[in-house]
Amino acid sequence: MKLSTNTNQYTTTINKAADFGIQESDMSHIMGILRSQIYSDKPLAVIREYSTNATDANIEAGVTDPIHVNLPTIADPILSIRDYGHGLTDEEVCELYVKYGSSTKRDSNDYTGCLGIGCKAGFAYGDSFQVISYTRMYITTWLARIDESQRGTISLINQQLNKPNVRTGVEIKINVKKQDIDQFNETAERFFKYWPVQPTCNRELPSVDIHEETDDWLIAVDPSRSSYSYRHQGVAHVLMGNILYPISYNLLNLSSHASESTNLLQASCVVLKAPLGALDIAANREGLEYTDRTIDSLVAMSNNMYVDLITSLTKKVANEPTRLSASIASHNYDNALPNNIVNCIRQKCTWQGMPLLNHIKFGNNVVAHSMQKSWRTDT
């Protein structure tokens, strides 16, 4: 994924200058921060980084098959994530898994990766992990581990000839502590829930229940929540590169610029779909960076979704025979979106050029009737 850059130039009249750098004696400390301390959720970091790397490898190789994920069990407590790309040469393994900042994906928005940090995420959870590279010629197994220097090393531990029926690619294996198995499995289920093409897996992965979806957004249904609580405002999300990011509405600083459409950014059922590179992200990929570019993009996406919802509802009621029946049929989003958003959409919707009815009034000559007696009694 392409990184945004700032080309502003700053000048000074001060003659003295020095280049920034890292002391050799501080290198292990800095590497420790990069590989572990930047992640607040270690199991999620491992699953997210290696599964998105695997997806990138498939895309690079033109492979449409899903990646494979083997989640840990009591009998086999190993997390394995496998792609079907070209595999890595010995030189590529040593370059990508040893050097921080090294990435081959910064010149294209076809790929999720770009920071040169994620392939070391195995160290966020433990002191070692395996990298198995399947090329046309060899199957090569490497052990990445934290040694006495606290910097980390990667060592070749086995190499054998590949077989014709074994597909190329890369596999990452991480030993999971038995007390963490459930956490890894639950994290994987949440993470892969919104993937358009889910990985093949040794256990069934849940998918999101969708009320309505387009190429640019979806409205999710959560059966675990009541319709009343679910319709209330909360945290919307944006999906970019298969990673679901929460939208912190307070950090958007919209203040007086808030509109009917930006209310969608507070609806917990709303998931916007952003093209890769459209939003700025934090280095740990756990959240968005609320730069002007990110804010402008989110506002634009919410506005587009708002227009889509009005258009969709207008089309839905267009074939109704009367304005009254169209108004009655216009409750498509009542149990899916917050009431304030639903009301705004319905007010913008039309039937044969006329606004829908929100209230029905009867003339003065209409006689009100009430039940005079109960059918349960004889009186």
Coordinates of C-alpha atoms in Angstrom, one line a residue:
M1 CA 0.0 0.0 0.0
K2 CA 1.3 3.4 -0.9
L3 CA 2.2 5.7 2.0
S4 CA 1.1 9.3 1.9
T5 CA 4.0 11.8 2.0
N6 CA 4.4 15.5 3.0
T7 CA 6.7 17.4 0.7
N8 CA 6.6 20.7 2.6
Q9 CA 10.1 22.2 2.9
Y10 CA 11.3 24.0 6.0
T11 CA 14.2 26.4 6.1
T12 CA 16.2 27.8 9.0
T13 CA 18.9 30.4 9.6
I14 CA 20.7 28.1 12.1
N15 CA 23.9 26.8 10.6
K16 CA 24.4 23.8 12.9
A17 CA 22.7 20.5 11.9
A18 CA 22.8 16.8 12.7
D19 CA 21.3 13.7 11.1
F20 CA 18.9 11.6 13.1
G21 CA 19.9 8.0 13.8
I22 CA 20.1 5.1 16.3
Q23 CA 23.0 4.3 18.5
E24 CA 24.4 0.8 18.1
S25 CA 24.0 0.2 21.8
D26 CA 20.3 1.2 21.6
M27 CA 19.4 -1.1 18.6
S28 CA 18.0 -4.0 20.6
H29 CA 15.8 -1.6 22.6
I30 CA 14.4 0.0 19.4
M31 CA 13.8 -3.4 17.8
G32 CA 12.0 -4.6 20.9
I33 CA 9.6 -1.6 20.6
L34 CA 9.0 -2.3 16.8
R35 CA 8.4 -6.0 17.2
S36 CA 6.3 -6.1 20.3
Q37 CA 5.5 -2.9 22.3
I38 CA 3.6 -1.2 19.5
Y39 CA 0.9 -3.9 19.6
S40 CA -1.8 -3.7 22.2
D41 CA -3.5 -7.0 21.1
K42 CA -0.7 -9.6 20.5
P43 CA -2.9 -12.5 19.1
L44 CA -4.7 -10.1 16.8
A45 CA -1.4 -8.6 15.6
V46 CA -0.1 -12.1 14.7
I47 CA -3.2 -13.1 12.9
R48 CA -3.7 -9.8 11.1
E49 CA -0.2 -9.3 9.9
Y50 CA 0.5 -12.8 8.6
S51 CA -2.9 -13.3 7.0
T52 CA -2.8 -10.0 5.1
N53 CA 0.8 -10.7 4.1
A54 CA -0.4 -14.1 2.8
T55 CA -3.3 -12.4 0.9
D56 CA -0.8 -10.0 -0.7
A57 CA 1.4 -12.9 -1.8
N58 CA -1.6 -14.5 -3.5
I59 CA -2.5 -11.3 -5.3
E60 CA 1.1 -10.8 -6.4
A61 CA 1.1 -14.3 -7.9
G62 CA -2.3 -13.9 -9.5
V63 CA -3.8 -16.6 -7.3
T64 CA -7.5 -16.4 -6.7
D65 CA -7.6 -19.2 -4.2
P66 CA -8.1 -18.2 -0.5
I67 CA -5.2 -18.5 1.9
H68 CA -5.2 -21.3 4.4
V69 CA -5.3 -20.8 8.2
N70 CA -4.9 -23.7 10.7
L71 CA -6.0 -22.5 14.1
P72 CA -4.5 -24.1 17.2
T73 CA -6.1 -26.9 19.1
I74 CA -5.2 -28.8 22.3
A75 CA -3.9 -31.7 20.2
D76 CA -1.9 -29.4 17.9
P77 CA -1.3 -26.0 19.5
I78 CA 0.2 -24.3 16.4
L79 CA -1.2 -21.4 14.5
S80 CA -0.3 -21.8 10.8
I81 CA -1.0 -19.3 8.0
R82 CA -0.2 -20.4 4.4
D83 CA -0.3 -18.6 1.1
Y84 CA 0.1 -19.9 -2.5
G85 CA 2.3 -17.2 -3.9
H86 CA 5.7 -17.7 -5.5
G87 CA 7.5 -18.5 -2.3
L88 CA 10.7 -16.7 -1.1
T89 CA 14.3 -17.2 -1.9
D90 CA 16.9 -17.4 0.8
E91 CA 17.9 -13.8 0.2
E92 CA 14.3 -12.6 0.3
V93 CA 13.7 -14.4 3.6
C94 CA 16.8 -12.8 5.2
E95 CA 15.9 -9.3 3.8
L96 CA 12.2 -9.2 4.8
Y97 CA 12.3 -11.1 8.1
V98 CA 15.4 -9.6 9.5
K99 CA 15.5 -5.9 8.4
Y100 CA 13.0 -3.5 9.9
G101 CA 11.3 -1.2 7.4
S102 CA 12.0 -3.5 4.5
S103 CA 8.9 -3.8 2.2
T104 CA 8.2 -4.6 -1.4
K105 CA 4.7 -3.1 -1.3
R106 CA 5.0 0.6 -1.0
D107 CA 4.6 1.4 -4.7
S108 CA 1.2 -0.1 -5.2
N109 CA -2.2 0.0 -3.7
D110 CA -2.9 -3.6 -4.7
Y111 CA -1.3 -4.8 -1.4
T112 CA -2.1 -4.2 2.2
G113 CA 1.4 -4.2 3.6
C114 CA 3.8 -1.3 3.3
L115 CA 5.4 -0.6 6.7
G116 CA 8.1 -3.4 6.8
I117 CA 7.2 -4.3 10.4
G118 CA 4.4 -6.8 10.2
C119 CA 6.4 -9.9 9.1
K120 CA 8.2 -9.7 12.5
A121 CA 4.8 -9.8 14.4
G122 CA 5.5 -13.3 15.6
F123 CA 7.9 -11.8 18.1
A124 CA 5.0 -9.8 19.6
Y125 CA 3.7 -13.1 21.0
G126 CA 6.7 -15.3 21.6
D127 CA 10.4 -15.6 21.2
S128 CA 10.4 -17.7 18.1
F129 CA 8.4 -18.7 15.0
Q130 CA 9.0 -20.7 11.8
V131 CA 9.0 -19.5 8.2
I132 CA 8.6 -22.2 5.6
S133 CA 9.2 -21.2 2.0
Y134 CA 7.9 -23.4 -0.8
T135 CA 9.5 -22.7 -4.1
R136 CA 9.5 -24.8 -7.3
M137 CA 12.8 -26.3 -6.3
Y138 CA 13.0 -26.4 -2.5
I139 CA 11.0 -26.5 0.7
T140 CA 13.1 -24.4 3.1
T141 CA 12.4 -24.1 6.8
W142 CA 13.8 -21.1 8.8
L143 CA 13.7 -20.5 12.5
A144 CA 13.3 -16.8 13.6
R145 CA 14.1 -16.3 17.3
I146 CA 15.2 -13.8 19.8
D147 CA 18.8 -14.5 20.8
E148 CA 21.1 -13.2 23.5
S149 CA 21.5 -9.9 21.7
Q150 CA 17.7 -9.3 22.0
R151 CA 17.7 -8.3 18.3
G152 CA 16.5 -11.5 16.8
T153 CA 18.1 -13.9 14.2
I154 CA 16.8 -16.1 11.5
S155 CA 18.5 -19.5 10.8
L156 CA 18.1 -22.1 8.1
I157 CA 17.2 -25.4 9.8
N158 CA 16.1 -27.6 6.9
Q159 CA 16.0 -27.7 3.2
Q160 CA 14.6 -30.4 0.9
L161 CA 13.6 -30.8 -2.7
N162 CA 10.0 -29.9 -3.4
K163 CA 7.6 -32.4 -4.9
P164 CA 5.5 -31.7 -8.1
N165 CA 2.2 -31.8 -6.2
V166 CA 3.2 -29.3 -3.5
R167 CA 2.2 -25.7 -4.3
T168 CA 4.6 -22.8 -3.9
G169 CA 4.1 -20.2 -1.2
V170 CA 5.0 -19.3 2.3
E171 CA 3.8 -20.7 5.6
I172 CA 4.2 -19.1 9.1
K173 CA 4.0 -21.4 12.1
I174 CA 3.7 -20.1 15.7
N175 CA 3.5 -22.2 18.8
V176 CA 0.5 -21.1 20.9
K177 CA 0.4 -21.5 24.7
K178 CA -2.5 -23.9 25.7
Q179 CA -4.0 -21.2 27.9
D180 CA -4.2 -18.9 24.9
I181 CA -5.8 -21.3 22.4
D182 CA -9.4 -20.0 22.9
Q183 CA -8.2 -16.4 22.7
F184 CA -6.5 -17.0 19.3
N185 CA -9.6 -18.9 17.9
E186 CA -12.0 -16.2 19.1
T187 CA -9.8 -13.5 17.7
A188 CA -9.5 -15.2 14.3
E189 CA -13.3 -15.6 14.2
R190 CA -13.8 -11.9 14.7
F191 CA -11.1 -10.8 12.4
F192 CA -12.1 -13.0 9.4
K193 CA -15.8 -12.4 9.8
Y194 CA -15.8 -9.5 7.3
W195 CA -13.5 -10.9 4.7
P196 CA -15.2 -11.1 1.3
V197 CA -13.2 -14.3 0.6
Q198 CA -12.6 -16.1 3.9
P199 CA -9.6 -18.4 4.4
T200 CA -10.0 -22.2 4.3
C201 CA -9.6 -23.3 7.9
N202 CA -9.6 -26.3 10.2
R203 CA -12.7 -24.9 11.9
E204 CA -15.8 -23.1 10.7
L205 CA -15.4 -19.3 10.5
P206 CA -18.6 -17.2 11.1
S207 CA -19.6 -14.6 8.4
V208 CA -21.3 -11.4 8.9
D209 CA -25.1 -11.2 8.7
I210 CA -25.9 -8.4 6.2
H211 CA -29.0 -6.4 5.9
E212 CA -27.9 -4.6 2.7
E213 CA -24.6 -4.3 0.9
T214 CA -23.0 -2.5 -2.0
D215 CA -19.4 -2.3 -3.3
D216 CA -18.9 0.7 -1.1
W217 CA -20.7 -0.1 2.2
L218 CA -22.7 -2.6 4.1
I219 CA -25.2 -2.6 7.0
A220 CA -24.6 -5.5 9.3
V221 CA -27.1 -7.3 11.5
D222 CA -26.0 -8.6 14.9
P223 CA -28.5 -11.2 16.1
S224 CA -27.0 -11.2 19.6
R225 CA -28.3 -7.7 20.2
S226 CA -31.9 -6.5 20.5
S227 CA -33.3 -4.4 17.7
Y228 CA -33.7 -1.5 20.1
S229 CA -30.1 -1.4 21.4
Y230 CA -28.6 -2.2 18.0
R231 CA -30.3 0.8 16.3
H232 CA -28.7 3.2 18.8
Q233 CA -25.6 5.1 17.9
G234 CA -22.2 3.7 18.7
V235 CA -19.0 3.1 16.6
A236 CA -19.1 2.6 12.9
H237 CA -16.2 0.8 11.1
V238 CA -14.3 1.0 7.9
L239 CA -13.0 -2.0 6.0
M240 CA -9.7 -1.5 4.2
G241 CA -7.5 -4.3 2.9
N242 CA -9.6 -6.8 4.9
I243 CA -8.8 -5.0 8.1
L244 CA -11.8 -3.6 10.1
Y245 CA -11.0 -0.2 11.7
P246 CA -13.2 1.5 14.3
I247 CA -14.2 5.1 13.5
S248 CA -13.6 7.4 16.4
Y249 CA -16.2 10.0 15.7
N250 CA -14.9 12.4 18.4
L251 CA -11.5 12.5 16.6
L252 CA -13.1 13.6 13.3
N253 CA -13.5 17.1 14.8
L254 CA -16.5 17.8 12.6
S255 CA -18.2 20.2 15.1
S256 CA -20.3 22.6 13.0
H257 CA -19.5 20.6 9.8
A258 CA -21.5 17.6 11.0
S259 CA -24.4 16.7 8.7
E260 CA -27.2 14.2 8.3
S261 CA -24.8 11.9 6.4
T262 CA -22.0 12.0 9.0
N263 CA -24.5 10.5 11.5
L264 CA -23.7 7.2 9.7
L265 CA -20.2 7.4 11.1
Q266 CA -21.7 6.8 14.6
A267 CA -24.0 3.9 13.6
S268 CA -22.6 0.6 15.0
C269 CA -24.2 -1.4 12.1
V270 CA -22.4 0.6 9.4
V271 CA -19.3 -0.7 7.7
L272 CA -17.7 1.5 5.0
K273 CA -15.5 0.0 2.4
A274 CA -12.4 2.0 1.6
P275 CA -10.0 1.4 -1.3
L276 CA -6.4 0.5 -0.2
G277 CA -4.4 3.6 0.5
A278 CA -7.5 5.9 0.8
L279 CA -7.0 6.3 4.6
D280 CA -4.0 6.8 6.8
I281 CA -3.3 4.2 9.4
A282 CA -1.3 3.8 12.6
A283 CA 2.0 2.0 12.4
N284 CA 0.6 -0.9 14.4
R285 CA -2.4 -1.1 12.0
E286 CA -4.8 -1.1 15.0
G287 CA -6.5 2.2 14.1
L288 CA -6.8 5.1 11.8
E289 CA -4.6 8.2 11.8
Y290 CA -7.1 11.1 11.7
T291 CA -5.3 13.3 9.2
D292 CA -7.1 15.7 7.0
R293 CA -7.0 13.2 4.2
T294 CA -8.6 10.5 6.4
I295 CA -11.3 12.8 7.7
D296 CA -12.2 14.1 4.2
S297 CA -12.4 10.5 2.9
L298 CA -14.6 9.3 5.7
V299 CA -17.0 12.3 5.3
A300 CA -17.1 11.7 1.5
M301 CA -17.8 7.9 2.0
S302 CA -20.6 8.6 4.5
N303 CA -22.2 11.2 2.1
N304 CA -22.1 8.7 -0.7
M305 CA -23.7 6.0 1.5
Y306 CA -26.4 8.5 2.5
V307 CA -27.2 9.3 -1.1
D308 CA -27.2 5.5 -1.9
L309 CA -29.7 4.8 0.9
I310 CA -32.1 7.5 -0.3
T311 CA -31.9 6.2 -3.9
S312 CA -32.4 2.6 -2.8
L313 CA -35.4 3.4 -0.7
T314 CA -36.9 5.6 -3.5
K315 CA -36.5 2.6 -5.9
K316 CA -38.1 0.2 -3.4
V317 CA -41.3 2.2 -3.1
A318 CA -41.5 3.3 -6.7
N319 CA -43.9 0.5 -7.8
E320 CA -46.4 1.0 -5.0
P321 CA -49.8 2.0 -6.3
T322 CA -50.4 4.9 -3.9
R323 CA -48.5 7.4 -1.9
L324 CA -50.0 5.9 1.2
S325 CA -48.8 2.4 0.4
A326 CA -45.4 3.8 -0.6
S327 CA -45.1 5.5 2.8
I328 CA -46.0 2.3 4.6
A329 CA -43.5 0.3 2.5
S330 CA -40.7 2.8 3.3
H331 CA -39.7 1.2 6.6
N332 CA -36.9 -0.9 5.1
Y333 CA -34.2 0.5 7.5
D334 CA -36.3 0.8 10.7
N335 CA -34.7 -2.2 12.4
A336 CA -31.3 -1.7 10.8
L337 CA -30.2 1.9 11.4
P338 CA -30.6 4.5 14.2
N339 CA -33.9 6.3 14.3
N340 CA -32.4 9.7 13.5
I341 CA -30.8 8.4 10.3
V342 CA -34.0 6.5 9.3
N343 CA -36.1 9.6 9.6
C344 CA -33.8 11.7 7.5
I345 CA -33.7 9.1 4.8
R346 CA -37.4 8.8 4.7
Q347 CA -37.9 12.6 4.5
K348 CA -35.6 12.7 1.5
C349 CA -37.3 9.8 -0.2
T350 CA -40.1 10.5 -2.8
W351 CA -42.9 8.7 -4.6
Q352 CA -43.7 10.0 -8.1
G353 CA -42.0 13.2 -7.1
M354 CA -43.9 13.7 -3.9
P355 CA -42.5 13.3 -0.4
L356 CA -43.6 10.3 1.7
L357 CA -46.2 10.7 4.4
N358 CA -45.0 10.7 7.9
H359 CA -48.4 11.2 9.5
I360 CA -51.9 10.3 8.3
K361 CA -54.7 12.9 9.1
F362 CA -58.4 12.1 8.8
G363 CA -61.1 14.7 8.0
N364 CA -63.5 16.0 10.6
N365 CA -66.3 13.9 9.1
V366 CA -64.6 10.6 10.1
V367 CA -66.3 9.0 13.0
A368 CA -64.2 7.3 15.6
H369 CA -65.4 3.9 16.7
S370 CA -64.6 2.1 19.9
M371 CA -65.4 -1.3 21.2
Q372 CA -68.4 -1.1 23.5
K373 CA -68.2 -4.6 25.0
S374 CA -65.8 -7.5 25.1
W375 CA -66.5 -10.6 23.1
R376 CA -65.7 -12.5 26.3
T377 CA -68.8 -11.3 28.0
D378 CA -72.5 -11.4 27.3
T379 CA -73.1 -7.8 28.3

